[in-house]
Amino acid sequence: MSREFKFFIYLLERYAESRGVTADVMLNRLKVNGLLDYAIGMYELYHVESIENAFADLDSKLAPL
């Protein structure tokens, strides 16, 4: 498993937890909004910044519930 994918799993679990949903729910939200490849591809930026910055970036791209 690549380091990018390992980080994505970590990001997904922390992001879901911070938003009060399960990782499955958050994974589906990212899928529906076409953001899976985007989030994985942001590894270089996301892993060196505060995790909350990654959350804010994804929030800005997700369609409201």
Tab-separated table of N, CA, C and O in Angstrom:
chain	number	residue	atom	x	y	z
A	1	MET	N	0.851	-1.172	0.000
A	1	MET	CA	0.000	0.000	0.000
A	1	MET	C	0.903	1.244	0.000
A	1	MET	O	1.845	1.333	0.776
A	2	SER	N	0.612	2.175	-0.843
A	2	SER	CA	1.437	3.385	-0.966
A	2	SER	C	1.259	4.297	0.248
A	2	SER	O	0.245	4.242	0.953
A	3	ARG	N	2.246	5.143	0.469
A	3	ARG	CA	2.153	6.094	1.581
A	3	ARG	C	1.002	7.071	1.358
A	3	ARG	O	0.353	7.519	2.300
A	4	GLU	N	0.744	7.394	0.082
A	4	GLU	CA	-0.369	8.300	-0.221
A	4	GLU	C	-1.701	7.678	0.180
A	4	GLU	O	-2.561	8.358	0.759
A	5	PHE	N	-1.860	6.393	-0.113
A	5	PHE	CA	-3.114	5.736	0.226
A	5	PHE	C	-3.243	5.544	1.734
A	5	PHE	O	-4.331	5.713	2.288
A	6	LYS	N	-2.142	5.220	2.405
A	6	LYS	CA	-2.176	5.100	3.871
A	6	LYS	C	-2.590	6.427	4.494
A	6	LYS	O	-3.394	6.471	5.421
A	7	PHE	N	-2.029	7.511	3.971
A	7	PHE	CA	-2.400	8.823	4.493
A	7	PHE	C	-3.860	9.137	4.193
A	7	PHE	O	-4.562	9.708	5.036
A	8	PHE	N	-4.332	8.763	3.015
A	8	PHE	CA	-5.734	8.995	2.681
A	8	PHE	C	-6.657	8.294	3.675
A	8	PHE	O	-7.660	8.869	4.104
A	9	ILE	N	-6.325	7.083	4.049
A	9	ILE	CA	-7.144	6.354	5.030
A	9	ILE	C	-7.159	7.106	6.362
A	9	ILE	O	-8.216	7.286	6.965
A	10	TYR	N	-5.986	7.544	6.799
A	10	TYR	CA	-5.903	8.340	8.026
A	10	TYR	C	-6.756	9.607	7.906
A	10	TYR	O	-7.547	9.933	8.792
A	11	LEU	N	-6.583	10.327	6.801
A	11	LEU	CA	-7.339	11.552	6.557
A	11	LEU	C	-8.841	11.281	6.571
A	11	LEU	O	-9.600	12.002	7.224
A	12	LEU	N	-9.262	10.261	5.873
A	12	LEU	CA	-10.677	9.910	5.794
A	12	LEU	C	-11.254	9.637	7.185
A	12	LEU	O	-12.322	10.146	7.533
A	13	GLU	N	-10.548	8.843	7.975
A	13	GLU	CA	-11.054	8.500	9.309
A	13	GLU	C	-11.120	9.720	10.217
A	13	GLU	O	-12.106	9.916	10.930
A	14	ARG	N	-10.089	10.558	10.196
A	14	ARG	CA	-10.084	11.764	11.044
A	14	ARG	C	-11.128	12.777	10.559
A	14	ARG	O	-11.790	13.427	11.358
A	15	TYR	N	-11.251	12.924	9.250
A	15	TYR	CA	-12.218	13.865	8.678
A	15	TYR	C	-13.632	13.444	9.043
A	15	TYR	O	-14.439	14.270	9.493
A	16	ALA	N	-13.931	12.175	8.872
A	16	ALA	CA	-15.266	11.669	9.212
A	16	ALA	C	-15.549	11.886	10.698
A	16	ALA	O	-16.625	12.372	11.066
A	17	GLU	N	-14.588	11.548	11.536
A	17	GLU	CA	-14.755	11.715	12.979
A	17	GLU	C	-15.007	13.180	13.334
A	17	GLU	O	-15.884	13.488	14.143
A	18	SER	N	-14.273	14.089	12.698
A	18	SER	CA	-14.429	15.517	13.002
A	18	SER	C	-15.782	16.057	12.563
A	18	SER	O	-16.239	17.075	13.076
A	19	ARG	N	-16.419	15.382	11.612
A	19	ARG	CA	-17.723	15.825	11.116
A	19	ARG	C	-18.880	14.985	11.676
A	19	ARG	O	-20.026	15.157	11.289
A	20	GLY	N	-18.553	14.080	12.612
A	20	GLY	CA	-19.590	13.305	13.302
A	20	GLY	C	-20.267	12.247	12.454
A	20	GLY	O	-21.432	11.929	12.689
A	21	VAL	N	-19.543	11.726	11.473
A	21	VAL	CA	-20.091	10.659	10.626
A	21	VAL	C	-19.087	9.507	10.590
A	21	VAL	O	-17.952	9.648	11.015
A	22	THR	N	-19.514	8.387	10.033
A	22	THR	CA	-18.613	7.248	9.893
A	22	THR	C	-17.723	7.439	8.669
A	22	THR	O	-18.042	8.223	7.766
A	23	ALA	N	-16.646	6.694	8.633
A	23	ALA	CA	-15.750	6.754	7.478
A	23	ALA	C	-16.472	6.314	6.207
A	23	ALA	O	-16.225	6.856	5.127
A	24	ASP	N	-17.384	5.341	6.324
A	24	ASP	CA	-18.159	4.897	5.160
A	24	ASP	C	-18.992	6.030	4.580
A	24	ASP	O	-19.063	6.208	3.367
A	25	VAL	N	-19.631	6.780	5.459
A	25	VAL	CA	-20.461	7.904	5.010
A	25	VAL	C	-19.595	8.947	4.321
A	25	VAL	O	-19.923	9.448	3.238
A	26	MET	N	-18.446	9.257	4.929
A	26	MET	CA	-17.574	10.278	4.337
A	26	MET	C	-16.978	9.786	3.023
A	26	MET	O	-16.883	10.554	2.065
A	27	LEU	N	-16.617	8.524	2.952
A	27	LEU	CA	-16.102	7.967	1.701
A	27	LEU	C	-17.143	8.102	0.596
A	27	LEU	O	-16.823	8.517	-0.520
A	28	ASN	N	-18.387	7.805	0.906
A	28	ASN	CA	-19.460	7.946	-0.088
A	28	ASN	C	-19.661	9.393	-0.501
A	28	ASN	O	-19.894	9.674	-1.683
A	29	ARG	N	-19.554	10.323	0.446
A	29	ARG	CA	-19.683	11.746	0.096
A	29	ARG	C	-18.575	12.166	-0.854
A	29	ARG	O	-18.814	12.906	-1.814
A	30	LEU	N	-17.355	11.708	-0.568
A	30	LEU	CA	-16.239	12.050	-1.451
A	30	LEU	C	-16.438	11.440	-2.839
A	30	LEU	O	-16.167	12.099	-3.850
A	31	LYS	N	-16.929	10.204	-2.890
A	31	LYS	CA	-17.194	9.540	-4.175
A	31	LYS	C	-18.228	10.305	-4.978
A	31	LYS	O	-18.031	10.605	-6.164
A	32	VAL	N	-19.360	10.601	-4.358
A	32	VAL	CA	-20.469	11.278	-5.035
A	32	VAL	C	-20.029	12.633	-5.591
A	32	VAL	O	-20.480	13.050	-6.655
A	33	ASN	N	-19.122	13.296	-4.872
A	33	ASN	CA	-18.653	14.611	-5.292
A	33	ASN	C	-17.408	14.546	-6.179
A	33	ASN	O	-16.831	15.585	-6.508
A	34	GLY	N	-16.992	13.334	-6.541
A	34	GLY	CA	-15.846	13.174	-7.424
A	34	GLY	C	-14.524	13.623	-6.818
A	34	GLY	O	-13.647	14.109	-7.544
A	35	LEU	N	-14.378	13.455	-5.505
A	35	LEU	CA	-13.192	13.973	-4.827
A	35	LEU	C	-12.204	12.920	-4.333
A	35	LEU	O	-11.220	13.265	-3.686
A	36	LEU	N	-12.431	11.661	-4.636
A	36	LEU	CA	-11.504	10.626	-4.162
A	36	LEU	C	-10.105	10.827	-4.731
A	36	LEU	O	-9.127	10.898	-3.973
A	37	ASP	N	-9.989	10.891	-6.034
A	37	ASP	CA	-8.675	11.082	-6.653
A	37	ASP	C	-8.056	12.408	-6.234
A	37	ASP	O	-6.842	12.502	-6.043
A	38	TYR	N	-8.887	13.421	-6.095
A	38	TYR	CA	-8.396	14.731	-5.661
A	38	TYR	C	-7.754	14.618	-4.281
A	38	TYR	O	-6.627	15.080	-4.074
A	39	ALA	N	-8.464	14.034	-3.323
A	39	ALA	CA	-7.967	13.937	-1.949
A	39	ALA	C	-6.682	13.113	-1.879
A	39	ALA	O	-5.736	13.491	-1.188
A	40	ILE	N	-6.638	12.015	-2.598
A	40	ILE	CA	-5.426	11.186	-2.613
A	40	ILE	C	-4.280	11.960	-3.270
A	40	ILE	O	-3.147	11.936	-2.791
A	41	GLY	N	-4.581	12.672	-4.319
A	41	GLY	CA	-3.576	13.445	-5.039
A	41	GLY	C	-3.032	14.642	-4.275
A	41	GLY	O	-1.975	15.178	-4.625
A	42	MET	N	-3.719	15.056	-3.234
A	42	MET	CA	-3.280	16.195	-2.431
A	42	MET	C	-2.326	15.788	-1.313
A	42	MET	O	-1.984	16.598	-0.453
A	43	TYR	N	-1.840	14.561	-1.349
A	43	TYR	CA	-0.950	14.044	-0.307
A	43	TYR	C	0.198	15.000	0.012
A	43	TYR	O	0.447	15.312	1.173
A	44	GLU	N	0.904	15.462	-1.000
A	44	GLU	CA	2.083	16.306	-0.782
A	44	GLU	C	1.750	17.548	0.038
A	44	GLU	O	2.543	17.955	0.885
A	45	LEU	N	0.620	18.130	-0.187
A	45	LEU	CA	0.216	19.327	0.562
A	45	LEU	C	-0.423	18.961	1.888
A	45	LEU	O	-0.056	19.509	2.936
A	46	TYR	N	-1.374	18.043	1.861
A	46	TYR	CA	-2.129	17.707	3.062
A	46	TYR	C	-1.259	17.149	4.190
A	46	TYR	O	-1.498	17.418	5.351
A	47	HIS	N	-0.248	16.360	3.879
A	47	HIS	CA	0.496	15.719	4.958
A	47	HIS	C	1.515	16.640	5.619
A	47	HIS	O	2.034	16.312	6.675
A	48	VAL	N	1.787	17.797	5.045
A	48	VAL	CA	2.728	18.730	5.677
A	48	VAL	C	2.032	19.895	6.370
A	48	VAL	O	2.667	20.612	7.129
A	49	GLU	N	0.764	20.068	6.113
A	49	GLU	CA	-0.002	21.137	6.748
A	49	GLU	C	-0.817	20.580	7.906
A	49	GLU	O	-0.934	19.375	8.079
A	50	SER	N	-1.425	21.462	8.634
A	50	SER	CA	-2.348	21.065	9.684
A	50	SER	C	-3.490	20.272	9.063
A	50	SER	O	-4.002	20.634	7.996
A	51	ILE	N	-3.877	19.187	9.714
A	51	ILE	CA	-4.951	18.335	9.183
A	51	ILE	C	-6.250	19.133	9.016
A	51	ILE	O	-7.033	18.874	8.117
A	52	GLU	N	-6.436	20.140	9.868
A	52	GLU	CA	-7.641	20.970	9.767
A	52	GLU	C	-7.678	21.748	8.449
A	52	GLU	O	-8.757	22.045	7.939
A	53	ASN	N	-6.513	22.073	7.887
A	53	ASN	CA	-6.475	22.740	6.579
A	53	ASN	C	-6.999	21.806	5.493
A	53	ASN	O	-7.697	22.244	4.579
A	54	ALA	N	-6.661	20.533	5.585
A	54	ALA	CA	-7.180	19.549	4.631
A	54	ALA	C	-8.694	19.446	4.771
A	54	ALA	O	-9.413	19.402	3.768
A	55	PHE	N	-9.178	19.414	6.010
A	55	PHE	CA	-10.624	19.340	6.244
A	55	PHE	C	-11.320	20.555	5.622
A	55	PHE	O	-12.352	20.419	4.963
A	56	ALA	N	-10.756	21.738	5.850
A	56	ALA	CA	-11.363	22.971	5.320
A	56	ALA	C	-11.369	22.946	3.788
A	56	ALA	O	-12.355	23.368	3.163
A	57	ASP	N	-10.291	22.464	3.194
A	57	ASP	CA	-10.239	22.378	1.734
A	57	ASP	C	-11.317	21.442	1.212
A	57	ASP	O	-12.042	21.784	0.271
A	58	LEU	N	-11.432	20.274	1.817
A	58	LEU	CA	-12.454	19.329	1.369
A	58	LEU	C	-13.858	19.880	1.615
A	58	LEU	O	-14.735	19.733	0.765
A	59	ASP	N	-14.063	20.526	2.760
A	59	ASP	CA	-15.368	21.151	3.040
A	59	ASP	C	-15.750	22.125	1.935
A	59	ASP	O	-16.902	22.194	1.523
A	60	SER	N	-14.766	22.884	1.463
A	60	SER	CA	-15.051	23.905	0.443
A	60	SER	C	-15.434	23.288	-0.901
A	60	SER	O	-16.025	23.956	-1.741
A	61	LYS	N	-15.098	22.025	-1.097
A	61	LYS	CA	-15.379	21.361	-2.370
A	61	LYS	C	-16.576	20.407	-2.320
A	61	LYS	O	-17.106	20.032	-3.347
A	62	LEU	N	-17.000	20.036	-1.119
A	62	LEU	CA	-18.135	19.121	-0.970
A	62	LEU	C	-19.452	19.868	-1.121
A	62	LEU	O	-19.616	20.969	-0.598
A	63	ALA	N	-20.370	19.246	-1.811
A	63	ALA	CA	-21.709	19.821	-1.905
A	63	ALA	C	-22.375	19.726	-0.534
A	63	ALA	O	-22.166	18.757	0.188
A	64	PRO	N	-23.141	20.729	-0.170
A	64	PRO	CA	-23.840	20.672	1.127
A	64	PRO	C	-24.758	19.460	1.209
A	64	PRO	O	-25.282	19.004	0.191
A	65	LEU	N	-24.947	18.978	2.437
A	65	LEU	CA	-25.875	17.854	2.639
A	65	LEU	C	-27.295	18.271	2.401
A	65	LEU	O	-27.708	19.341	2.544
